[in-house]
Amino acid sequence: MRRITLLRTGLSAVLLLGTWATASALPASAADAPARSAQAPASPALLDAMQRDLGLTRQQAVTRLAAEKTATAVEPKARSAAGSAYAGSWFDADRGRLTVAVTTAARADAVRATGASVRVVRHSAAQLDATKKRLDALSAPDGVGSWHVDAKANTVVVNVVTAHRDDNDVRSFLDRARKAGPVTVRHTAAAPRTFAAGTVGGDPYYTGNVRCSIGFSVHGGFVTAGHCGRPSAAVYGWDRSYIGNFQGSSFPGDDYAWVNVGSGWWTVPVVLGWGTVPDQLVRGSAEAPVGASICRSGSTTHWHCGTVLAKNETVNYSQGAVYQMTKTSVCAEPGDSGGSFISGDQAQGVTSGGWGNCSSGGETWHQPVNEILNRYGLRLHTA
């Protein structure tokens, strides 16, 4: 049967080539599964992955997702209550609450009234963002991996590859960086790289000699990573049939793209589990806070989970810097580029790159999905 064949192929994300009766049909594992209650935070697949990768019990995973959903809703209210004293926020997994940093105790009660915990710090988010912007204007050497605002540490963190920390050009960059504002240097094991891969058979989508993973369905197509293809490049599915073309693509500077869908293909609001785990329905794109759990789905390594480590990080790839990225502790490997980052049932972003692998561990960055939608005027396809 066609839909069973499709699930066994390992299609990476949210498009299916089909001969089903209607374009609104869902894949078997989504359409035939028992209906979940409105309160259920995630599919069994996502809960299983959180248990495996975060060392949680099933109940702990359910409880954490519920707390993260609350924190996501509280964050904009707390930011508004903090006003100009706002200095960033993060999800405290141990306490199950959002923590908001402020520069004056006078705003603490108003922030607490929203349901958040409060920490008083020295530098505001505006000051830290201004420091990061000054660093973005600098030319970084290969030994500098990335930099981002760390609200919890109340500083801008510059990540230097350990093997290059004594390089003269790295030292020179750090000297200039420290003059820009509050900066802390940390060391990382390896330099970031993108996760595209050469062509191999039976995988999700191809363009030229590159294999990448589909991110999320939008009305009219899907979003993915910009480094996977240039505008107008043809895109082919797992069976080498024509899907569409890159309608927009940006890399470096950004790492996002979108592909139109036609020729017998259509979009559905799911992240597939390749027939080994149930599929995850996509219900929205509310952005999870730093510290929240997050899972990634890609055509090479399938489901893996971790936590959000940082937002608005500048990543210094060999091809050039990419801005406004989100860093996570989730692993990835070549071929996972463009794939889905999801928190609960909320779309977060498309896989860009990272370092390490899913055997020894590592870190990855994703391009936030809401930025892609806004850039191209797209509408996320949701369940």
Tab-separated table of C-alpha atoms in Angstrom:
chain	number	residue	atom	x	y	z
A	1	MET	CA	0.000	0.000	0.000
A	2	ARG	CA	1.385	3.412	-0.990
A	3	ARG	CA	1.223	5.099	2.412
A	4	ILE	CA	2.962	2.190	4.179
A	5	THR	CA	5.730	2.387	1.604
A	6	LEU	CA	6.068	6.095	2.223
A	7	LEU	CA	6.486	5.686	5.953
A	8	ARG	CA	9.198	3.079	5.472
A	9	THR	CA	11.250	5.299	3.192
A	10	GLY	CA	12.272	7.669	5.978
A	11	LEU	CA	10.809	10.872	4.545
A	12	SER	CA	12.348	13.543	6.701
A	13	ALA	CA	9.637	15.941	7.699
A	14	VAL	CA	6.339	17.182	6.481
A	15	LEU	CA	5.639	16.392	2.834
A	16	LEU	CA	4.253	13.227	1.374
A	17	LEU	CA	3.971	12.117	-2.241
A	18	GLY	CA	0.664	10.372	-2.403
A	19	THR	CA	-2.112	8.715	-4.280
A	20	TRP	CA	-4.541	9.239	-1.419
A	21	ALA	CA	-8.077	10.397	-2.081
A	22	THR	CA	-7.736	13.917	-0.643
A	23	ALA	CA	-4.937	16.371	-0.027
A	24	SER	CA	-6.070	16.782	3.567
A	25	ALA	CA	-5.316	13.164	4.436
A	26	LEU	CA	-2.677	12.466	7.082
A	27	PRO	CA	-0.125	9.646	7.013
A	28	ALA	CA	-1.291	6.378	8.538
A	29	SER	CA	0.467	6.800	11.860
A	30	ALA	CA	-1.131	10.209	12.370
A	31	ALA	CA	-4.579	9.570	10.884
A	32	ASP	CA	-5.109	6.158	12.453
A	33	ALA	CA	-3.764	6.981	15.918
A	34	PRO	CA	-6.222	7.408	18.811
A	35	ALA	CA	-7.211	11.029	19.308
A	36	ARG	CA	-5.167	12.826	21.969
A	37	SER	CA	-6.793	15.077	24.504
A	38	ALA	CA	-6.379	18.820	24.133
A	39	GLN	CA	-4.182	18.738	27.239
A	40	ALA	CA	-1.699	16.163	25.899
A	41	PRO	CA	1.620	18.022	25.436
A	42	ALA	CA	3.256	15.715	22.894
A	43	SER	CA	3.138	12.507	20.956
A	44	PRO	CA	4.550	9.309	22.489
A	45	ALA	CA	7.500	9.664	20.092
A	46	LEU	CA	8.564	13.021	21.482
A	47	LEU	CA	8.141	11.811	25.075
A	48	ASP	CA	10.255	8.734	24.299
A	49	ALA	CA	12.997	10.910	22.816
A	50	MET	CA	12.967	13.232	25.835
A	51	GLN	CA	13.292	10.254	28.161
A	52	ARG	CA	16.236	8.924	26.179
A	53	ASP	CA	18.140	12.171	25.626
A	54	LEU	CA	17.306	14.148	28.785
A	55	GLY	CA	17.310	11.252	31.271
A	56	LEU	CA	13.712	11.855	32.357
A	57	THR	CA	10.939	9.521	33.392
A	58	ARG	CA	7.799	9.693	31.264
A	59	GLN	CA	5.936	11.637	33.947
A	60	GLN	CA	8.870	14.051	34.307
A	61	ALA	CA	8.791	14.659	30.556
A	62	VAL	CA	5.037	15.358	30.624
A	63	THR	CA	5.417	17.661	33.646
A	64	ARG	CA	8.306	19.532	32.053
A	65	LEU	CA	6.459	20.133	28.797
A	66	ALA	CA	3.483	21.518	30.704
A	67	ALA	CA	5.759	23.849	32.696
A	68	GLU	CA	7.536	24.988	29.543
A	69	LYS	CA	4.216	25.769	27.886
A	70	THR	CA	3.315	27.967	30.863
A	71	ALA	CA	6.725	29.676	30.756
A	72	THR	CA	6.335	30.385	27.050
A	73	ALA	CA	3.009	32.111	27.735
A	74	VAL	CA	4.400	34.068	30.726
A	75	GLU	CA	7.509	35.421	28.956
A	76	PRO	CA	5.928	38.241	26.889
A	77	LYS	CA	3.882	39.417	29.891
A	78	ALA	CA	6.961	39.426	32.119
A	79	ARG	CA	9.004	41.281	29.504
A	80	SER	CA	6.307	43.945	29.301
A	81	ALA	CA	6.149	44.234	33.098
A	82	ALA	CA	9.938	44.681	33.310
A	83	GLY	CA	9.963	47.511	30.778
A	84	SER	CA	13.369	49.086	30.165
A	85	ALA	CA	14.763	47.129	33.145
A	86	TYR	CA	14.328	43.820	31.235
A	87	ALA	CA	17.617	41.904	31.054
A	88	GLY	CA	16.571	38.582	29.516
A	89	SER	CA	14.861	35.384	30.631
A	90	TRP	CA	15.316	31.613	30.773
A	91	PHE	CA	13.425	28.494	31.826
A	92	ASP	CA	14.680	26.995	35.105
A	93	ALA	CA	14.185	23.253	34.640
A	94	ASP	CA	14.858	22.466	38.303
A	95	ARG	CA	12.141	24.838	39.517
A	96	GLY	CA	9.871	24.450	36.505
A	97	ARG	CA	9.474	28.221	36.130
A	98	LEU	CA	10.574	31.109	33.955
A	99	THR	CA	13.237	33.372	35.488
A	100	VAL	CA	13.392	36.998	34.342
A	101	ALA	CA	16.415	39.227	34.934
A	102	VAL	CA	15.869	42.931	35.692
A	103	THR	CA	18.271	45.777	36.366
A	104	THR	CA	16.273	47.321	39.206
A	105	ALA	CA	14.451	45.789	42.145
A	106	ALA	CA	11.677	48.348	41.604
A	107	ARG	CA	10.303	46.209	38.755
A	108	ALA	CA	10.574	42.888	40.615
A	109	ASP	CA	7.054	42.770	42.071
A	110	ALA	CA	5.427	43.580	38.738
A	111	VAL	CA	7.377	40.777	37.072
A	112	ARG	CA	6.589	38.295	39.847
A	113	ALA	CA	2.906	39.091	39.427
A	114	THR	CA	3.055	37.532	35.945
A	115	GLY	CA	4.183	34.199	37.423
A	116	ALA	CA	7.924	34.498	36.786
A	117	SER	CA	10.838	34.373	39.222
A	118	VAL	CA	13.124	37.427	39.317
A	119	ARG	CA	16.872	38.011	39.404
A	120	VAL	CA	18.416	41.495	39.695
A	121	VAL	CA	21.473	42.010	37.463
A	122	ARG	CA	23.730	44.821	36.273
A	123	HIS	CA	23.289	44.990	32.484
A	124	SER	CA	19.973	45.377	30.638
A	125	ALA	CA	19.036	43.343	27.574
A	126	ALA	CA	19.360	46.517	25.507
A	127	GLN	CA	22.963	47.002	26.712
A	128	LEU	CA	23.879	43.387	26.013
A	129	ASP	CA	22.226	43.453	22.591
A	130	ALA	CA	24.186	46.601	21.750
A	131	THR	CA	27.424	44.857	22.737
A	132	LYS	CA	26.597	41.871	20.556
A	133	LYS	CA	25.769	44.174	17.652
A	134	ARG	CA	29.252	45.716	17.949
A	135	LEU	CA	30.752	42.224	17.795
A	136	ASP	CA	28.631	41.434	14.728
A	137	ALA	CA	30.361	44.313	12.972
A	138	LEU	CA	33.793	42.729	13.541
A	139	SER	CA	35.451	40.214	11.221
A	140	ALA	CA	35.957	36.996	13.184
A	141	PRO	CA	38.707	34.442	12.479
A	142	ASP	CA	37.981	30.735	12.037
A	143	GLY	CA	39.009	30.002	15.628
A	144	VAL	CA	36.026	31.961	16.946
A	145	GLY	CA	32.960	29.718	16.747
A	146	SER	CA	30.092	32.003	17.786
A	147	TRP	CA	28.857	34.652	20.203
A	148	HIS	CA	25.555	35.330	21.945
A	149	VAL	CA	23.885	37.161	24.811
A	150	ASP	CA	23.724	34.936	27.901
A	151	ALA	CA	20.959	36.386	30.062
A	152	LYS	CA	21.647	34.027	32.960
A	153	ALA	CA	25.306	35.133	33.130
A	154	ASN	CA	24.389	38.735	32.200
A	155	THR	CA	27.133	38.959	29.609
A	156	VAL	CA	27.920	38.371	25.945
A	157	VAL	CA	29.625	34.989	25.595
A	158	VAL	CA	32.235	34.459	22.878
A	159	ASN	CA	32.881	30.777	22.127
A	160	VAL	CA	36.453	30.059	21.062
A	161	VAL	CA	37.604	26.715	19.657
A	162	THR	CA	39.984	25.329	22.292
A	163	ALA	CA	42.696	24.396	19.793
A	164	HIS	CA	42.805	27.993	18.507
A	165	ARG	CA	42.578	29.947	21.750
A	166	ASP	CA	46.232	31.063	21.540
A	167	ASP	CA	46.127	32.064	17.865
A	168	ASN	CA	47.172	35.656	17.310
A	169	ASP	CA	44.096	36.507	15.234
A	170	VAL	CA	41.827	35.046	17.921
A	171	ARG	CA	43.565	37.045	20.636
A	172	SER	CA	43.237	40.183	18.525
A	173	PHE	CA	39.499	39.582	18.011
A	174	LEU	CA	38.967	39.053	21.739
A	175	ASP	CA	40.828	42.281	22.565
A	176	ARG	CA	38.450	44.196	20.307
A	177	ALA	CA	35.442	42.285	21.620
A	178	ARG	CA	36.176	43.163	25.259
A	179	LYS	CA	36.226	46.850	24.352
A	180	ALA	CA	32.680	46.515	22.985
A	181	GLY	CA	31.082	45.818	26.376
A	182	PRO	CA	30.622	43.019	28.944
A	183	VAL	CA	32.170	39.931	27.302
A	184	THR	CA	33.029	36.485	28.681
A	185	VAL	CA	35.125	33.935	26.776
A	186	ARG	CA	34.246	30.253	26.823
A	187	HIS	CA	35.829	27.352	24.992
A	188	THR	CA	34.207	24.868	22.645
A	189	ALA	CA	35.505	21.569	21.288
A	190	ALA	CA	35.129	22.257	17.568
A	191	ALA	CA	34.186	24.860	14.982
A	192	PRO	CA	30.598	24.960	13.669
A	193	ARG	CA	29.768	23.474	10.266
A	194	THR	CA	26.611	23.020	8.248
A	195	PHE	CA	24.968	19.592	8.031
A	196	ALA	CA	24.281	19.118	4.343
A	197	ALA	CA	25.400	15.808	2.835
A	198	GLY	CA	26.340	14.300	-0.519
A	199	THR	CA	23.719	12.316	-2.404
A	200	VAL	CA	22.857	8.857	-1.119
A	201	GLY	CA	19.916	6.697	-2.118
A	202	GLY	CA	16.519	6.534	-0.384
A	203	ASP	CA	16.633	9.826	1.482
A	204	PRO	CA	14.169	12.711	1.761
A	205	TYR	CA	15.031	15.450	-0.697
A	206	TYR	CA	17.771	16.319	-3.091
A	207	THR	CA	18.979	19.363	-4.932
A	208	GLY	CA	22.026	19.009	-7.162
A	209	ASN	CA	24.396	16.672	-5.339
A	210	VAL	CA	23.175	17.691	-1.888
A	211	ARG	CA	20.802	15.848	0.457
A	212	CYS	CA	18.986	17.819	3.140
A	213	SER	CA	15.918	17.444	5.360
A	214	ILE	CA	12.534	19.114	5.057
A	215	GLY	CA	11.646	21.451	7.914
A	216	PHE	CA	7.980	22.431	8.263
A	217	SER	CA	5.005	22.594	5.955
A	218	VAL	CA	3.745	26.025	5.009
A	219	HIS	CA	0.749	26.710	2.806
A	220	GLY	CA	2.169	26.201	-0.673
A	221	GLY	CA	5.425	24.496	0.237
A	222	PHE	CA	7.951	23.868	2.999
A	223	VAL	CA	10.774	25.703	4.772
A	224	THR	CA	14.310	24.418	5.109
A	225	ALA	CA	17.929	25.608	5.381
A	226	GLY	CA	19.306	28.211	2.987
A	227	HIS	CA	22.655	26.490	2.515
A	228	CYS	CA	20.864	23.513	0.944
A	229	GLY	CA	20.019	25.316	-2.302
A	230	ARG	CA	19.990	28.566	-4.232
A	231	PRO	CA	16.885	30.322	-5.603
A	232	SER	CA	15.272	28.499	-8.573
A	233	ALA	CA	17.214	25.262	-7.905
A	234	ALA	CA	15.070	22.169	-8.564
A	235	VAL	CA	14.114	19.929	-5.635
A	236	TYR	CA	13.442	16.181	-5.845
A	237	GLY	CA	11.864	13.869	-3.275
A	238	TRP	CA	12.931	10.563	-1.769
A	239	ASP	CA	11.821	8.749	-4.938
A	240	ARG	CA	13.615	11.282	-7.197
A	241	SER	CA	10.328	12.704	-8.441
A	242	TYR	CA	10.157	16.461	-8.903
A	243	ILE	CA	8.692	18.463	-5.977
A	244	GLY	CA	9.290	22.104	-6.869
A	245	ASN	CA	11.964	24.794	-6.713
A	246	PHE	CA	13.662	26.984	-4.139
A	247	GLN	CA	11.541	30.137	-4.195
A	248	GLY	CA	13.776	32.026	-1.796
A	249	SER	CA	17.084	31.253	-0.091
A	250	SER	CA	19.573	33.167	2.043
A	251	PHE	CA	23.011	31.978	3.246
A	252	PRO	CA	25.260	33.182	4.850
A	253	GLY	CA	23.920	36.091	6.896
A	254	ASP	CA	20.788	33.967	7.313
A	255	ASP	CA	20.249	30.244	6.835
A	256	TYR	CA	16.701	29.834	5.592
A	257	ALA	CA	14.831	28.954	2.428
A	258	TRP	CA	11.467	27.844	1.180
A	259	VAL	CA	10.433	25.456	-1.598
A	260	ASN	CA	7.111	25.456	-3.459
A	261	VAL	CA	5.220	22.160	-3.732
A	262	GLY	CA	3.420	20.675	-6.716
A	263	SER	CA	3.582	17.787	-9.189
A	264	GLY	CA	1.474	15.453	-7.040
A	265	TRP	CA	3.021	16.461	-3.727
A	266	TRP	CA	1.157	18.308	-0.982
A	267	THR	CA	1.815	19.510	2.545
A	268	VAL	CA	0.640	18.090	5.866
A	269	PRO	CA	1.262	19.554	9.372
A	270	VAL	CA	3.368	16.744	10.802
A	271	VAL	CA	6.956	15.862	11.570
A	272	LEU	CA	7.368	12.235	10.501
A	273	GLY	CA	8.863	9.435	12.578
A	274	TRP	CA	9.903	7.226	9.628
A	275	GLY	CA	7.642	4.375	10.672
A	276	THR	CA	9.607	3.667	13.850
A	277	VAL	CA	7.903	6.238	16.139
A	278	PRO	CA	4.500	7.940	15.827
A	279	ASP	CA	4.373	11.217	13.955
A	280	GLN	CA	4.191	14.583	15.731
A	281	LEU	CA	1.437	17.011	14.793
A	282	VAL	CA	2.453	20.673	14.469
A	283	ARG	CA	-0.047	23.009	16.150
A	284	GLY	CA	1.760	26.368	16.173
A	285	SER	CA	5.089	28.171	16.456
A	286	ALA	CA	5.209	29.708	19.955
A	287	GLU	CA	8.900	30.239	20.734
A	288	ALA	CA	10.262	28.218	23.670
A	289	PRO	CA	12.478	30.035	26.222
A	290	VAL	CA	16.147	29.367	26.915
A	291	GLY	CA	16.379	26.279	29.120
A	292	ALA	CA	13.316	24.592	27.610
A	293	SER	CA	13.448	21.109	26.140
A	294	ILE	CA	13.550	20.808	22.367
A	295	CYS	CA	13.698	17.918	19.904
A	296	ARG	CA	15.055	17.662	16.380
A	297	SER	CA	13.946	15.477	13.489
A	298	GLY	CA	16.237	14.897	10.521
A	299	SER	CA	16.733	12.431	7.702
A	300	THR	CA	20.059	11.062	8.950
A	301	THR	CA	19.696	10.714	12.727
A	302	HIS	CA	15.901	10.951	13.163
A	303	TRP	CA	14.712	12.022	16.669
A	304	HIS	CA	17.048	13.534	19.251
A	305	CYS	CA	16.306	15.905	22.121
A	306	GLY	CA	18.112	18.405	24.332
A	307	THR	CA	17.620	21.929	25.647
A	308	VAL	CA	17.690	25.480	24.276
A	309	LEU	CA	21.083	26.936	25.242
A	310	ALA	CA	21.016	30.433	23.735
A	311	LYS	CA	19.153	32.715	21.350
A	312	ASN	CA	20.248	35.405	18.911
A	313	GLU	CA	23.674	33.798	18.584
A	314	THR	CA	26.014	34.731	15.732
A	315	VAL	CA	27.571	31.595	14.225
A	316	ASN	CA	30.887	31.944	12.398
A	317	TYR	CA	30.800	29.273	9.666
A	318	SER	CA	33.656	28.973	7.200
A	319	GLN	CA	31.276	30.315	4.524
A	320	GLY	CA	30.522	33.428	6.604
A	321	ALA	CA	28.642	34.549	9.706
A	322	VAL	CA	24.957	33.745	10.236
A	323	TYR	CA	22.986	35.902	12.680
A	324	GLN	CA	20.038	35.472	15.078
A	325	MET	CA	20.443	31.718	15.494
A	326	THR	CA	19.224	29.555	18.387
A	327	LYS	CA	21.742	27.156	19.956
A	328	THR	CA	20.737	23.795	21.434
A	329	SER	CA	22.367	20.775	23.041
A	330	VAL	CA	20.774	18.461	20.455
A	331	CYS	CA	23.133	16.454	18.242
A	332	ALA	CA	22.980	16.289	14.426
A	333	GLU	CA	24.924	14.861	11.488
A	334	PRO	CA	25.343	15.512	7.742
A	335	GLY	CA	22.007	15.264	5.953
A	336	ASP	CA	20.033	16.646	8.914
A	337	SER	CA	20.305	20.219	7.588
A	338	GLY	CA	16.960	21.907	7.157
A	339	GLY	CA	15.151	19.458	9.428
A	340	SER	CA	12.595	20.243	12.117
A	341	PHE	CA	13.232	21.596	15.616
A	342	ILE	CA	10.083	21.246	17.706
A	343	SER	CA	9.194	21.869	21.356
A	344	GLY	CA	6.065	20.006	22.396
A	345	ASP	CA	3.808	20.550	19.406
A	346	GLN	CA	5.253	23.995	18.579
A	347	ALA	CA	7.545	24.472	15.573
A	348	GLN	CA	10.804	26.183	16.561
A	349	GLY	CA	13.161	26.264	13.585
A	350	VAL	CA	15.110	24.502	10.842
A	351	THR	CA	18.471	22.829	11.422
A	352	SER	CA	21.434	24.894	10.259
A	353	GLY	CA	24.678	23.384	11.599
A	354	GLY	CA	26.762	22.631	14.637
A	355	TRP	CA	29.648	20.513	15.805
A	356	GLY	CA	29.996	16.909	16.976
A	357	ASN	CA	27.712	13.994	16.114
A	358	CYS	CA	25.068	11.738	17.654
A	359	SER	CA	27.616	9.206	18.914
A	360	SER	CA	29.881	11.495	20.923
A	361	GLY	CA	27.494	14.439	21.348
A	362	GLY	CA	27.693	18.060	20.273
A	363	GLU	CA	25.644	21.216	19.761
A	364	THR	CA	23.470	22.520	16.939
A	365	TRP	CA	21.956	25.799	15.793
A	366	HIS	CA	18.605	26.383	14.152
A	367	GLN	CA	17.150	29.303	12.257
A	368	PRO	CA	13.946	30.324	14.079
A	369	VAL	CA	10.900	29.399	12.011
A	370	ASN	CA	8.956	32.588	12.763
A	371	GLU	CA	11.713	34.655	11.165
A	372	ILE	CA	11.448	32.551	7.999
A	373	LEU	CA	7.670	32.884	7.885
A	374	ASN	CA	7.873	36.661	8.315
A	375	ARG	CA	10.659	37.056	5.759
A	376	TYR	CA	8.754	35.328	2.969
A	377	GLY	CA	5.177	36.067	4.053
A	378	LEU	CA	4.428	32.386	4.600
A	379	ARG	CA	1.797	30.757	6.801
A	380	LEU	CA	2.678	27.667	8.824
A	381	HIS	CA	0.497	24.636	8.062
A	382	THR	CA	-0.878	23.548	11.447
A	383	ALA	CA	-3.147	20.774	12.687
